[in-house]
Amino acid sequence: MQNAEQRRLELQRKKQKLAELKSIRQKDEESRVQNLLRTNENGAAQNGASHRQTLSSEQMEEILREVGISAEPTIREESPAPPRGAHAENHLNPMSASASNPRISSLLSVDLEFSTVQTASTDNKDSAIYSKGTQTDDERISVGEFSLGSQEFDYDDDMIMPVDHGRAHSHDQDSPLPYNEEIAKLLGQAKHVDKALQRQDTEEKKSTHVQTVQPLSEEERNRLTLDPEFLDSFNRSCKVIGRALNEDIDIFINYTKDPYEKAVASDDLLHLAQVYYDETWTAKRLVTGMAFSEHHPDLLAVSYGPCDVPNEPPGVIVVWNTKSKRITAEFIVYCQSEIQSVAFARFHAHLLLAGCESGQICVWDNRLTSRKLPINRSPLTTQAHTQPVSCLAVVGTKNAHNFVSLSRDGRICSWNVDNLTQPVDGKELMTKEGKPASATRMSFPIGEMQTFVVGTDTGEILAASRNGADPAVIKTDVCYKGHSGTLTGIEFHRASGVVDFSHLFISSSHDWTIKLWSTKDANLKFSFESHPDLVLDVAWSPVHPAVFASIDADGNIFVWNLNEDVEGPVARLRAGAEGDTVYMNKLIWSADGKHVFVGDDEGRVHMYDVRESLYVLKSEEWNRFARVLSDMKESNEEAEKYNIFSIHISIIAYFPPLLPLNFISDVKRGNWCQSNYFV
């Protein structure tokens, strides 16, 4: 009971002492604020009177003496630790410490002036200081003075509170302590933020600034309205705006351009991968022939025609490496005659063959890299060719093969590659009427070395055999008629699979059409009429049974898939830049069917990547193509019946009295096809 009374009295005594300290602190704070305000007013008055004039050294010393600062430099010495018996007020109240030290009191009296304050928001990090005890007084908690614990603290006069010069409480704002490093970093960041905001504000002002446009004078307006380029651009813009406002169509369509310039599904089926070109050897030369090597499928031999540069060889062959990412010419050879056709010797890996404008056959060996001229050539005799050699072919097997050449005059020669002094045999190709055939293209079926087909200048296709009774003449067995222009391309079906389509061949002509034929009969299977210009070449895919490609003189590349559509190509691509017309002359597929190579008249060979669906086959592709051919046959038969019926009806309409009654009754009963009265 007595201990509780002593504790209560002790708490009351400490409360009274704290109240006295608080009142003294408030009075000191009020006097300090009044002194600061008085000093600020005096400084502002002096600044206003002198307009921040420069003070002399005597005036500066006098001002410093007034505020209690010595003009002589003082050396700061470390103050000794206060004695243990010092009063606790000097340690609890920082104002009492500043009053006892004139140096500190002089630092508190400073001149103040208004300045721009840079602010920045940062996350407050509360530094909590924990003491070993529990709180017992709400008032002391609210003012942040201290916290009392369950232990008994005796605030005697001899208790020493350590002075921390590096840290101050939140209420000690008048303490002249140096900046903390963290505060300095934050202030630096605030300056950078402020500069960034100023730059952003300046840019926004510049962007919102509206530039004033000076009106045109009367003379300038008249000059613009008479400028044809301005009028054309203005009318074009008016049409675009009019379509955008009034019509729900593509407002950027240009009806003055060729509709074939726009690629159809080109991104899906064809993609330009590489252009093979050499400024020295191929520039401004027409591509006259292309052939792949069977021993090295990466090598593509391209023959080029003459150029306008003097002292340059008229015929050049460049062998390109198509697998190299870099445009690389493996071999470059030439001769002194224009080259019309080129081929690799199938059973001689190092030999390159060419047919020339002069009628000669030239041979190069790529093992002799330093030799650019032919190592062998055929003589100019009547037993060989005397006209340009337009086609070359190596047929047969390794043990029994021939090198066959065809010239424009229809002469076909067989050669031994090792001996070109004279042909093994030479025969003239004749039509059924016994006239010499002017041949342009030739093709042999896969695995066949005797029968072949030849395209002519008149548009006819002649089928013949090299094995004939006459040693000097090859007579035509079958004549395919359907084209009305010069034959530019002809090729037998190349893909092999579960169904045999080797009897099919396809042809292209200057009559803007492509036609499908079969060696089983001379009737036309189908005619493809989607090209807008002369069709210059056509080629079957080596892997897909229903796919072929074609080119025309307008620079269009068509890819056809008869299993998908027989009326038009599945892809149409315009070569060259927009607005430019590229004359495409030759076309060839790679052996794996993944690429299409096209040669133009500027000496460039364009390599196009083909979509995977055109060379990775499904098993049903062969049967689907067989059904397509069957449908074509039925359509042709129905068309033929319709044509005969139309002729019969015309005869009945114009000559009814001359026809017997049983003929008319047969037509009415539907037996007009079996009628024997029509001659």
XYZ file of C-alpha atoms in Angstrom:
679
model
C 0.000 0.000 0.000
C 2.847 2.325 0.840
C 4.667 1.427 -2.403
C 1.618 2.332 -4.494
C 1.352 5.719 -2.786
C 5.046 6.437 -3.400
C 4.678 5.526 -7.084
C 1.678 7.824 -7.469
C 3.543 10.736 -5.861
C 6.569 10.076 -8.018
C 4.419 10.134 -11.203
C 2.814 13.406 -10.189
C 6.233 14.955 -9.588
C 7.473 13.869 -12.981
C 4.310 15.181 -14.675
C 4.844 18.549 -13.068
C 8.463 18.638 -14.190
C 7.479 17.772 -17.761
C 4.823 20.476 -17.805
C 7.426 23.044 -16.749
C 9.803 21.878 -19.481
C 7.017 22.129 -22.038
C 6.120 25.699 -21.056
C 9.780 26.762 -21.213
C 10.064 25.177 -24.663
C 7.008 27.025 -25.954
C 8.311 30.372 -24.706
C 11.706 29.798 -26.311
C 10.034 28.824 -29.554
C 7.913 31.979 -29.609
C 10.906 34.215 -28.936
C 12.920 32.475 -31.636
C 10.166 32.984 -34.226
C 9.859 36.668 -33.322
C 13.608 37.147 -33.713
C 13.568 35.471 -37.105
C 10.674 37.606 -38.320
C 12.337 40.784 -37.087
C 15.609 39.872 -38.789
C 13.805 39.012 -42.064
C 11.985 42.367 -42.070
C 15.239 44.268 -41.512
C 16.975 42.324 -44.291
C 14.086 42.874 -46.733
C 14.101 46.589 -46.013
C 17.837 46.810 -46.641
C 17.516 44.790 -49.862
C 14.671 46.980 -51.078
C 16.619 50.135 -50.395
C 19.868 49.039 -51.981
C 18.393 46.756 -54.656
C 20.863 44.015 -53.638
C 23.906 46.275 -53.861
C 27.332 44.850 -53.134
C 28.456 45.309 -49.506
C 31.928 46.295 -48.523
C 34.032 44.265 -46.104
C 33.525 46.813 -43.279
C 29.750 46.691 -43.728
C 29.799 42.900 -43.750
C 31.834 42.764 -40.511
C 29.459 45.222 -38.830
C 26.435 43.136 -39.831
C 28.093 39.965 -38.540
C 28.893 41.639 -35.182
C 25.245 42.721 -34.843
C 24.071 39.107 -35.070
C 26.806 37.903 -32.719
C 29.207 36.327 -35.249
C 32.909 37.135 -35.112
C 34.557 38.239 -38.351
C 37.689 36.283 -37.509
C 37.665 32.626 -38.624
C 37.123 30.247 -35.779
C 38.393 26.726 -35.571
C 35.728 24.261 -34.637
C 36.832 22.133 -31.753
C 35.164 19.018 -30.535
C 33.370 19.908 -27.325
C 34.100 17.668 -24.396
C 31.428 15.464 -23.005
C 29.254 17.214 -20.445
C 29.835 16.287 -16.842
C 27.697 13.605 -15.347
C 26.153 16.045 -12.915
C 24.865 18.432 -15.592
C 21.229 19.341 -15.455
C 18.854 17.270 -17.595
C 17.228 20.330 -19.130
C 20.250 21.033 -21.298
C 19.818 17.609 -22.881
C 16.075 17.481 -23.166
C 15.571 20.951 -24.585
C 17.687 21.869 -27.607
C 16.802 25.533 -27.167
C 18.638 25.701 -23.882
C 21.726 24.227 -25.538
C 21.590 26.768 -28.344
C 21.192 29.618 -25.866
C 24.324 28.565 -23.984
C 26.357 28.338 -27.217
C 26.738 31.687 -29.051
C 27.954 29.939 -32.194
C 24.708 28.014 -32.565
C 22.571 31.017 -31.678
C 24.351 33.045 -34.347
C 23.587 30.406 -37.001
C 19.912 30.636 -36.169
C 19.825 34.319 -37.061
C 20.149 34.318 -40.853
C 18.823 36.439 -43.685
C 15.813 34.893 -45.391
C 14.496 35.592 -48.851
C 11.806 34.140 -51.109
C 12.961 31.514 -53.614
C 11.469 28.919 -55.940
C 10.773 25.661 -54.155
C 11.045 22.395 -56.037
C 8.786 19.702 -54.686
C 8.691 15.966 -55.241
C 6.498 13.297 -53.723
C 8.351 10.382 -52.137
C 7.338 7.498 -49.975
C 7.743 8.296 -46.307
C 9.882 5.808 -44.503
C 8.964 5.841 -40.816
C 11.998 5.093 -38.721
C 10.462 3.525 -35.667
C 12.495 3.574 -32.469
C 11.458 0.910 -30.012
C 12.140 0.998 -26.286
C 11.951 -1.807 -23.832
C 8.642 -0.998 -22.121
C 4.942 -0.277 -22.497
C 3.104 3.011 -22.925
C 1.266 4.492 -19.924
C 0.553 8.147 -20.790
C -1.596 9.216 -23.766
C -0.497 12.820 -23.600
C 3.159 11.909 -23.813
C 2.426 9.567 -26.702
C 0.622 12.306 -28.646
C 3.446 14.819 -28.315
C 6.041 12.155 -29.085
C 8.168 12.902 -26.041
C 8.839 9.454 -24.645
C 7.175 6.269 -23.553
C 7.167 4.793 -20.081
C 7.417 1.120 -19.476
C 6.645 -1.153 -16.668
C 10.082 -0.462 -15.221
C 10.608 2.445 -12.856
C 12.655 5.282 -14.419
C 14.252 7.840 -12.136
C 14.843 11.090 -14.078
C 17.387 12.475 -11.667
C 19.499 15.473 -12.429
C 22.517 13.299 -12.917
C 20.914 11.216 -15.734
C 22.615 11.817 -19.052
C 20.702 11.731 -22.347
C 23.038 11.160 -25.299
C 23.072 13.896 -27.885
C 22.812 12.602 -31.482
C 24.096 15.263 -33.858
C 23.183 13.203 -36.899
C 19.483 12.781 -36.116
C 16.771 15.160 -34.917
C 13.184 14.640 -33.882
C 10.352 15.880 -36.043
C 9.732 18.788 -33.661
C 13.357 19.959 -33.685
C 13.031 21.848 -36.972
C 15.280 24.648 -35.750
C 18.236 22.354 -35.236
C 21.110 23.515 -37.538
C 22.060 20.018 -38.666
C 23.610 19.117 -42.066
C 21.594 17.510 -44.876
C 21.097 13.807 -44.797
C 22.486 11.888 -47.802
C 19.066 10.439 -48.630
C 17.512 13.922 -48.664
C 20.245 15.155 -50.974
C 19.539 12.283 -53.410
C 15.808 13.022 -53.356
C 16.433 16.690 -54.050
C 18.631 15.755 -56.994
C 15.908 13.498 -58.372
C 13.399 16.293 -57.887
C 15.547 18.605 -60.009
C 15.699 16.033 -62.818
C 11.951 15.501 -62.635
C 11.359 19.218 -62.782
C 13.600 19.573 -65.834
C 11.788 16.705 -67.583
C 8.450 18.336 -66.846
C 9.711 21.645 -68.226
C 10.891 19.954 -71.448
C 7.554 18.151 -71.825
C 5.693 21.403 -71.339
C 7.855 23.112 -73.971
C 7.213 20.306 -76.482
C 3.465 20.472 -75.868
C 3.527 24.201 -76.485
C 5.397 23.673 -79.741
C 2.966 20.968 -80.871
C -0.072 23.084 -80.056
C 1.399 26.024 -81.869
C -0.587 26.526 -85.055
C 1.432 27.672 -88.005
C -0.268 30.391 -89.906
C -0.579 29.727 -93.645
C -0.147 32.711 -95.856
C -2.837 32.972 -98.537
C -1.770 32.586 -102.152
C -1.712 35.556 -104.424
C -3.887 35.740 -107.503
C -0.923 34.985 -109.756
C 0.066 31.917 -107.736
C -3.489 30.579 -107.791
C -3.695 30.974 -111.557
C -0.365 29.230 -112.026
C -1.462 26.274 -109.875
C -4.808 25.856 -111.610
C -3.032 25.685 -114.970
C -0.474 23.070 -113.822
C -1.515 19.648 -115.253
C 0.247 17.709 -112.480
C -1.589 19.684 -109.809
C -4.917 19.218 -111.574
C -4.352 15.462 -111.896
C -3.446 15.149 -108.217
C -6.361 17.348 -107.189
C -8.883 15.372 -109.233
C -7.504 12.110 -107.850
C -7.845 13.398 -104.282
C -11.399 14.570 -104.947
C -12.333 11.103 -106.185
C -10.839 9.470 -103.106
C -12.681 11.800 -100.743
C -15.908 11.374 -102.693
C -15.717 7.597 -102.450
C -14.950 7.783 -98.763
C -17.993 9.966 -98.116
C -20.564 8.406 -100.402
C -19.565 4.839 -101.295
C -18.923 1.651 -99.364
C -16.034 0.389 -101.531
C -12.270 0.399 -101.593
C -11.622 4.129 -101.922
C -7.988 3.671 -102.959
C -8.687 1.550 -106.039
C -7.228 2.950 -109.248
C -9.253 2.017 -112.339
C -6.545 3.248 -114.697
C -4.152 0.430 -113.694
C -3.997 -3.057 -115.115
C -5.985 -5.396 -112.856
C -3.386 -8.125 -113.367
C -0.812 -6.034 -111.530
C -2.404 -7.059 -108.257
C -1.111 -10.405 -106.970
C -3.686 -13.040 -106.139
C -2.746 -15.157 -103.134
C 0.908 -14.436 -103.882
C 1.775 -14.215 -100.188
C 0.486 -17.764 -99.707
C 1.770 -19.501 -102.838
C 4.727 -17.561 -104.254
C 7.409 -15.542 -102.545
C 10.410 -13.942 -104.239
C 13.438 -15.439 -102.502
C 16.415 -14.449 -104.665
C 17.419 -12.685 -107.871
C 20.506 -13.990 -109.681
C 22.267 -11.240 -111.554
C 25.796 -10.213 -112.463
C 26.520 -6.666 -113.585
C 29.490 -7.715 -115.697
C 28.263 -10.882 -117.443
C 24.435 -10.861 -117.482
C 23.360 -7.196 -117.568
C 21.007 -6.346 -120.450
C 21.078 -9.919 -121.817
C 18.027 -12.035 -122.643
C 17.757 -15.360 -120.807
C 17.540 -17.936 -123.621
C 17.701 -21.229 -121.709
C 17.865 -22.834 -118.250
C 18.744 -26.354 -117.086
C 19.451 -28.118 -113.773
C 22.203 -30.651 -113.187
C 21.023 -34.130 -112.217
C 24.332 -34.906 -110.499
C 24.355 -31.624 -108.550
C 20.734 -30.418 -108.188
C 21.928 -27.146 -106.645
C 23.546 -26.011 -109.917
C 21.444 -24.094 -112.439
C 22.935 -23.364 -115.880
C 21.529 -20.227 -117.539
C 22.346 -19.177 -121.102
C 22.217 -15.512 -122.099
C 21.890 -13.821 -125.468
C 23.977 -10.937 -126.820
C 24.265 -7.467 -125.297
C 24.868 -4.021 -126.796
C 28.300 -3.582 -125.208
C 31.064 -3.780 -127.825
C 33.842 -6.372 -127.585
C 31.733 -8.563 -125.312
C 31.112 -12.250 -126.204
C 27.681 -12.717 -127.801
C 26.952 -15.932 -125.917
C 27.432 -16.447 -122.165
C 26.552 -19.293 -119.787
C 26.569 -18.759 -116.012
C 26.190 -21.684 -113.608
C 24.539 -20.433 -110.401
C 24.576 -22.106 -106.991
C 20.917 -21.953 -105.933
C 21.490 -23.229 -102.388
C 23.963 -20.540 -101.402
C 22.506 -17.607 -99.479
C 25.018 -15.467 -101.278
C 24.603 -14.894 -105.017
C 27.397 -17.094 -106.300
C 28.397 -17.904 -109.887
C 30.193 -21.245 -109.805
C 31.263 -21.176 -113.462
C 31.181 -18.620 -116.256
C 31.874 -19.656 -119.859
C 31.247 -18.064 -123.234
C 31.612 -18.521 -126.967
C 31.720 -16.375 -130.080
C 28.177 -17.227 -131.181
C 24.790 -16.485 -129.643
C 23.537 -19.309 -127.417
C 19.918 -20.434 -127.912
C 19.722 -23.473 -125.597
C 21.681 -25.115 -122.781
C 21.743 -28.527 -121.062
C 23.831 -30.609 -118.679
C 25.100 -33.959 -119.918
C 23.045 -36.359 -117.759
C 25.661 -39.104 -117.707
C 28.750 -36.868 -117.720
C 28.789 -34.872 -114.517
C 31.330 -32.285 -115.671
C 30.128 -31.514 -119.198
C 27.986 -28.552 -120.181
C 26.271 -28.458 -123.608
C 24.920 -25.534 -125.624
C 23.169 -24.987 -128.952
C 24.257 -21.874 -130.836
C 22.703 -19.458 -133.298
C 25.238 -20.590 -135.904
C 24.018 -24.211 -135.703
C 27.042 -25.488 -133.796
C 27.024 -27.618 -130.658
C 29.549 -26.477 -128.001
C 30.872 -28.420 -125.009
C 32.605 -27.117 -121.838
C 34.253 -29.042 -119.014
C 33.805 -27.371 -115.610
C 36.924 -29.086 -114.301
C 38.940 -26.727 -116.519
C 38.060 -23.615 -114.530
C 40.600 -21.418 -116.303
C 39.226 -22.233 -119.765
C 36.228 -20.115 -120.713
C 35.969 -21.139 -124.378
C 34.487 -24.503 -125.474
C 36.723 -27.562 -125.373
C 34.850 -29.055 -128.331
C 32.360 -27.934 -130.955
C 30.560 -29.418 -133.940
C 31.541 -28.451 -137.483
C 29.456 -26.297 -139.803
C 28.423 -28.931 -142.358
C 25.233 -29.925 -144.115
C 25.229 -33.220 -142.243
C 24.673 -31.286 -139.005
C 22.696 -28.127 -138.291
C 22.818 -25.046 -140.453
C 20.091 -23.149 -138.539
C 19.860 -22.021 -134.883
C 19.674 -24.928 -132.448
C 16.533 -24.253 -130.396
C 16.340 -27.406 -128.234
C 18.670 -29.933 -126.593
C 17.848 -33.201 -124.809
C 19.845 -36.099 -123.364
C 17.703 -39.269 -123.525
C 18.191 -42.935 -122.745
C 20.074 -44.759 -120.018
C 23.666 -44.653 -118.844
C 24.649 -47.546 -121.087
C 22.533 -46.510 -124.078
C 21.872 -42.806 -124.396
C 21.951 -40.089 -127.023
C 22.341 -36.371 -127.111
C 19.542 -35.022 -129.369
C 19.398 -31.541 -130.871
C 16.669 -29.750 -132.860
C 17.174 -26.757 -135.151
C 14.668 -24.259 -136.506
C 14.616 -25.892 -139.924
C 13.219 -29.099 -138.413
C 16.456 -31.104 -138.550
C 16.992 -33.552 -135.683
C 20.511 -34.822 -134.964
C 21.808 -37.418 -132.528
C 25.303 -36.984 -131.140
C 27.936 -38.797 -129.194
C 29.124 -36.360 -126.541
C 32.673 -37.651 -126.765
C 32.799 -37.087 -130.540
C 31.244 -34.033 -132.189
C 32.997 -34.303 -135.543
C 29.742 -35.510 -137.088
C 26.305 -36.575 -135.806
C 25.407 -40.207 -135.306
C 22.387 -39.584 -137.487
C 20.565 -36.577 -138.895
C 16.982 -36.498 -140.191
C 14.531 -33.943 -141.492
C 11.131 -33.688 -139.787
C 8.233 -33.619 -142.242
C 4.547 -32.887 -141.783
C 1.806 -35.210 -143.031
C 1.623 -33.139 -146.175
C 5.330 -33.809 -146.796
C 6.481 -30.249 -146.034
C 9.486 -29.427 -143.818
C 8.429 -28.497 -140.320
C 9.657 -25.212 -138.836
C 10.290 -26.444 -135.308
C 10.491 -24.291 -132.177
C 10.216 -26.660 -129.175
C 10.714 -30.364 -128.463
C 9.902 -32.743 -125.588
C 10.436 -36.434 -124.852
C 8.273 -38.452 -122.419
C 9.917 -39.565 -119.175
C 11.963 -42.728 -119.793
C 11.415 -42.605 -123.569
C 14.123 -42.001 -126.179
C 12.344 -42.670 -129.486
C 8.933 -40.957 -129.558
C 8.688 -37.207 -129.066
C 6.543 -34.182 -129.883
C 7.601 -30.973 -131.634
C 5.941 -27.541 -131.683
C 6.030 -25.473 -134.869
C 5.706 -21.862 -135.975
C 2.269 -22.539 -137.436
C 0.822 -23.663 -134.097
C 0.691 -27.376 -134.961
C 2.150 -30.051 -132.691
C 3.768 -33.005 -134.459
C 4.216 -36.418 -132.837
C 6.896 -38.622 -134.414
C 9.413 -41.371 -133.749
C 13.140 -41.446 -134.392
C 12.918 -45.088 -135.523
C 11.766 -44.867 -139.113
C 12.364 -46.756 -142.302
C 13.693 -43.695 -144.071
C 17.197 -42.832 -142.835
C 16.896 -39.188 -143.867
C 13.295 -38.256 -143.029
C 11.072 -38.493 -139.968
C 7.444 -38.592 -140.942
C 4.801 -37.281 -138.596
C 2.472 -39.866 -137.053
C -0.093 -37.560 -135.429
C -0.779 -33.850 -135.818
C -2.373 -31.925 -132.931
C -4.246 -28.844 -134.089
C -5.635 -26.249 -131.751
C -3.198 -23.369 -131.455
C -3.328 -20.432 -133.827
C 0.093 -18.976 -133.004
C 3.716 -19.973 -132.700
C 4.436 -22.657 -130.107
C 6.619 -21.234 -127.324
C 6.641 -24.099 -124.829
C 5.850 -27.813 -124.723
C 6.525 -30.415 -122.025
C 5.423 -33.907 -121.053
C 4.080 -34.695 -117.599
C 7.011 -35.235 -115.214
C 5.575 -36.397 -111.874
C 5.483 -40.143 -111.204
C 3.075 -41.774 -108.752
C 0.350 -44.366 -108.280
C -1.389 -43.280 -111.492
C 0.490 -42.989 -114.781
C 0.045 -39.582 -116.444
C 3.117 -39.755 -118.688
C 0.883 -39.626 -121.789
C -0.141 -36.032 -120.976
C 1.687 -33.006 -122.290
C 1.004 -29.302 -122.190
C 1.761 -26.502 -124.670
C 1.838 -22.697 -124.723
C 1.520 -20.369 -127.683
C 1.479 -16.790 -128.904
C -2.322 -17.116 -129.157
C -2.457 -16.330 -125.365
C -3.596 -19.876 -124.481
C -2.291 -23.028 -122.811
C -3.626 -26.389 -123.970
C -3.626 -29.892 -122.502
C -3.117 -32.906 -124.772
C -2.653 -36.680 -124.612
C -0.719 -39.066 -126.855
C -3.649 -41.530 -126.635
C -5.730 -39.406 -129.012
C -5.335 -36.172 -130.947
C -8.338 -34.433 -129.374
C -7.848 -31.388 -127.221
C -8.349 -32.136 -123.529
C -8.664 -28.599 -122.204
C -7.752 -25.018 -123.056
C -6.639 -22.520 -120.392
C -7.296 -18.931 -121.430
C -6.492 -16.686 -118.450
C -3.308 -14.994 -119.671
C -3.652 -11.354 -120.825
C -0.710 -11.528 -123.238
C 1.522 -13.874 -125.231
C 2.287 -17.036 -123.272
C 6.049 -17.583 -123.557
C 6.700 -20.773 -121.566
C 4.997 -23.487 -119.526
C 6.342 -26.251 -117.268
C 4.890 -29.109 -115.203
C 5.738 -29.494 -111.531
C 8.165 -32.420 -111.074
C 6.354 -33.687 -107.952
C 2.671 -32.656 -108.036
C 0.513 -34.334 -110.717
C -1.923 -31.424 -111.188
C 0.365 -28.391 -110.849
C 2.100 -26.428 -113.592
C 3.378 -22.873 -114.042
C 3.327 -20.443 -116.961
C 4.606 -16.967 -117.850
C 3.572 -14.317 -120.361
C 5.046 -11.272 -122.086
C 3.365 -8.917 -119.605
C 5.465 -10.207 -116.702
C 2.791 -12.408 -115.119
C 3.651 -15.683 -113.400
C 0.720 -18.088 -113.089
C 0.620 -21.200 -110.921
C -2.165 -23.664 -111.748
C -3.521 -26.501 -109.633
C -6.085 -28.440 -111.647
C -7.248 -30.289 -108.547
C -8.386 -26.954 -107.132
C -9.508 -24.989 -110.198
C -9.401 -25.650 -113.948
C -10.758 -22.267 -115.027
C -7.987 -20.094 -113.620
C -4.663 -20.099 -111.752
C -4.521 -20.480 -108.003
C -1.793 -17.815 -107.859
C -0.954 -14.868 -110.073
C 2.114 -12.733 -109.462
C 3.426 -9.727 -111.369
C 7.226 -9.667 -111.556
C 9.195 -6.459 -111.154
C 8.355 -3.188 -109.426
C 4.928 -1.576 -109.587
C 4.355 0.053 -112.950
C 7.266 -1.774 -114.647
C 6.724 -4.436 -117.286
C 9.195 -7.309 -117.155
C 9.510 -9.514 -120.237
C 9.624 -13.083 -118.944
C 11.140 -15.547 -121.402
C 12.045 -18.862 -119.686
C 10.605 -20.942 -116.865
C 11.874 -24.004 -114.969
C 11.068 -25.865 -111.717
C 13.649 -27.130 -109.265
C 13.917 -30.913 -108.990
C 12.193 -30.989 -105.577
C 9.322 -28.740 -106.715
C 10.014 -26.154 -103.995
C 11.156 -23.329 -106.274
C 10.233 -21.771 -109.603
C 12.928 -19.990 -111.625
C 12.001 -17.353 -114.203
C 14.384 -15.571 -116.586
C 13.727 -12.114 -118.063
C 15.181 -9.859 -120.764
C 17.413 -7.862 -118.378
C 19.692 -10.750 -117.461
C 17.949 -11.556 -114.163
C 16.794 -14.950 -112.936
C 14.064 -14.717 -110.277
C 13.747 -17.560 -107.777
C 10.307 -17.929 -106.136
C 9.567 -20.112 -103.135
C 6.432 -22.243 -103.526
C 3.937 -22.987 -100.770
C 4.372 -26.335 -99.047
C 1.007 -27.686 -100.214
C 2.283 -27.672 -103.814
C 5.159 -30.073 -103.220
C 4.138 -32.031 -100.088
C 1.472 -34.348 -101.506
C -1.434 -36.225 -100.074
C -2.172 -39.719 -101.329
C -5.508 -38.691 -102.854
C -3.954 -36.050 -105.172
C -3.373 -38.627 -107.915
C -6.935 -39.980 -107.816
C -8.336 -36.456 -107.690
C -6.425 -35.534 -110.846
C -7.696 -38.702 -112.558
C -11.263 -37.621 -111.732
C -10.551 -34.126 -113.068
C -9.383 -35.596 -116.376
C -12.509 -37.751 -116.520
C -14.699 -34.703 -115.973
C -12.819 -32.869 -118.740
C -13.503 -35.757 -121.124
C -17.219 -35.747 -120.307
C -17.394 -32.008 -120.785
C -15.734 -32.280 -124.191
C -18.154 -35.001 -125.277
C -21.160 -32.956 -124.187
C -19.788 -29.902 -125.963
C -19.284 -31.946 -129.136
C -22.853 -33.267 -128.965
C -24.159 -29.763 -128.449
C -22.242 -28.495 -131.487
C -23.596 -31.315 -133.686
C -27.127 -30.709 -132.427
C -26.821 -27.002 -133.217
C -25.705 -27.807 -136.741
C -28.648 -30.199 -137.228
C -31.151 -27.655 -135.979
C -29.705 -25.068 -138.322
C -30.085 -27.427 -141.260
C -33.709 -28.196 -140.330
C -34.495 -24.487 -139.981
C -32.999 -23.443 -143.308
C -33.638 -26.538 -145.465
C -36.778 -28.319 -144.140
C -38.187 -29.343 -147.551
C -34.926 -31.049 -148.497
C -34.751 -33.345 -145.448
C -36.483 -36.757 -145.234
C -39.155 -37.232 -142.593
C -37.363 -40.042 -140.783
C -34.329 -37.681 -140.168
C -36.578 -35.073 -138.563
C -38.296 -37.751 -136.454
C -34.864 -39.034 -135.284
C -33.923 -35.546 -134.153
C -37.206 -35.124 -132.280
C -36.754 -38.498 -130.545
C -33.229 -37.499 -129.419
C -31.415 -39.900 -131.729
C -29.867 -37.109 -133.761
C -26.365 -38.218 -132.831
C -26.930 -41.614 -134.433
C -28.474 -40.088 -137.527
C -26.679 -41.019 -140.742
C -28.232 -38.287 -142.813
C -25.874 -35.531 -141.730
C -22.867 -35.286 -143.980
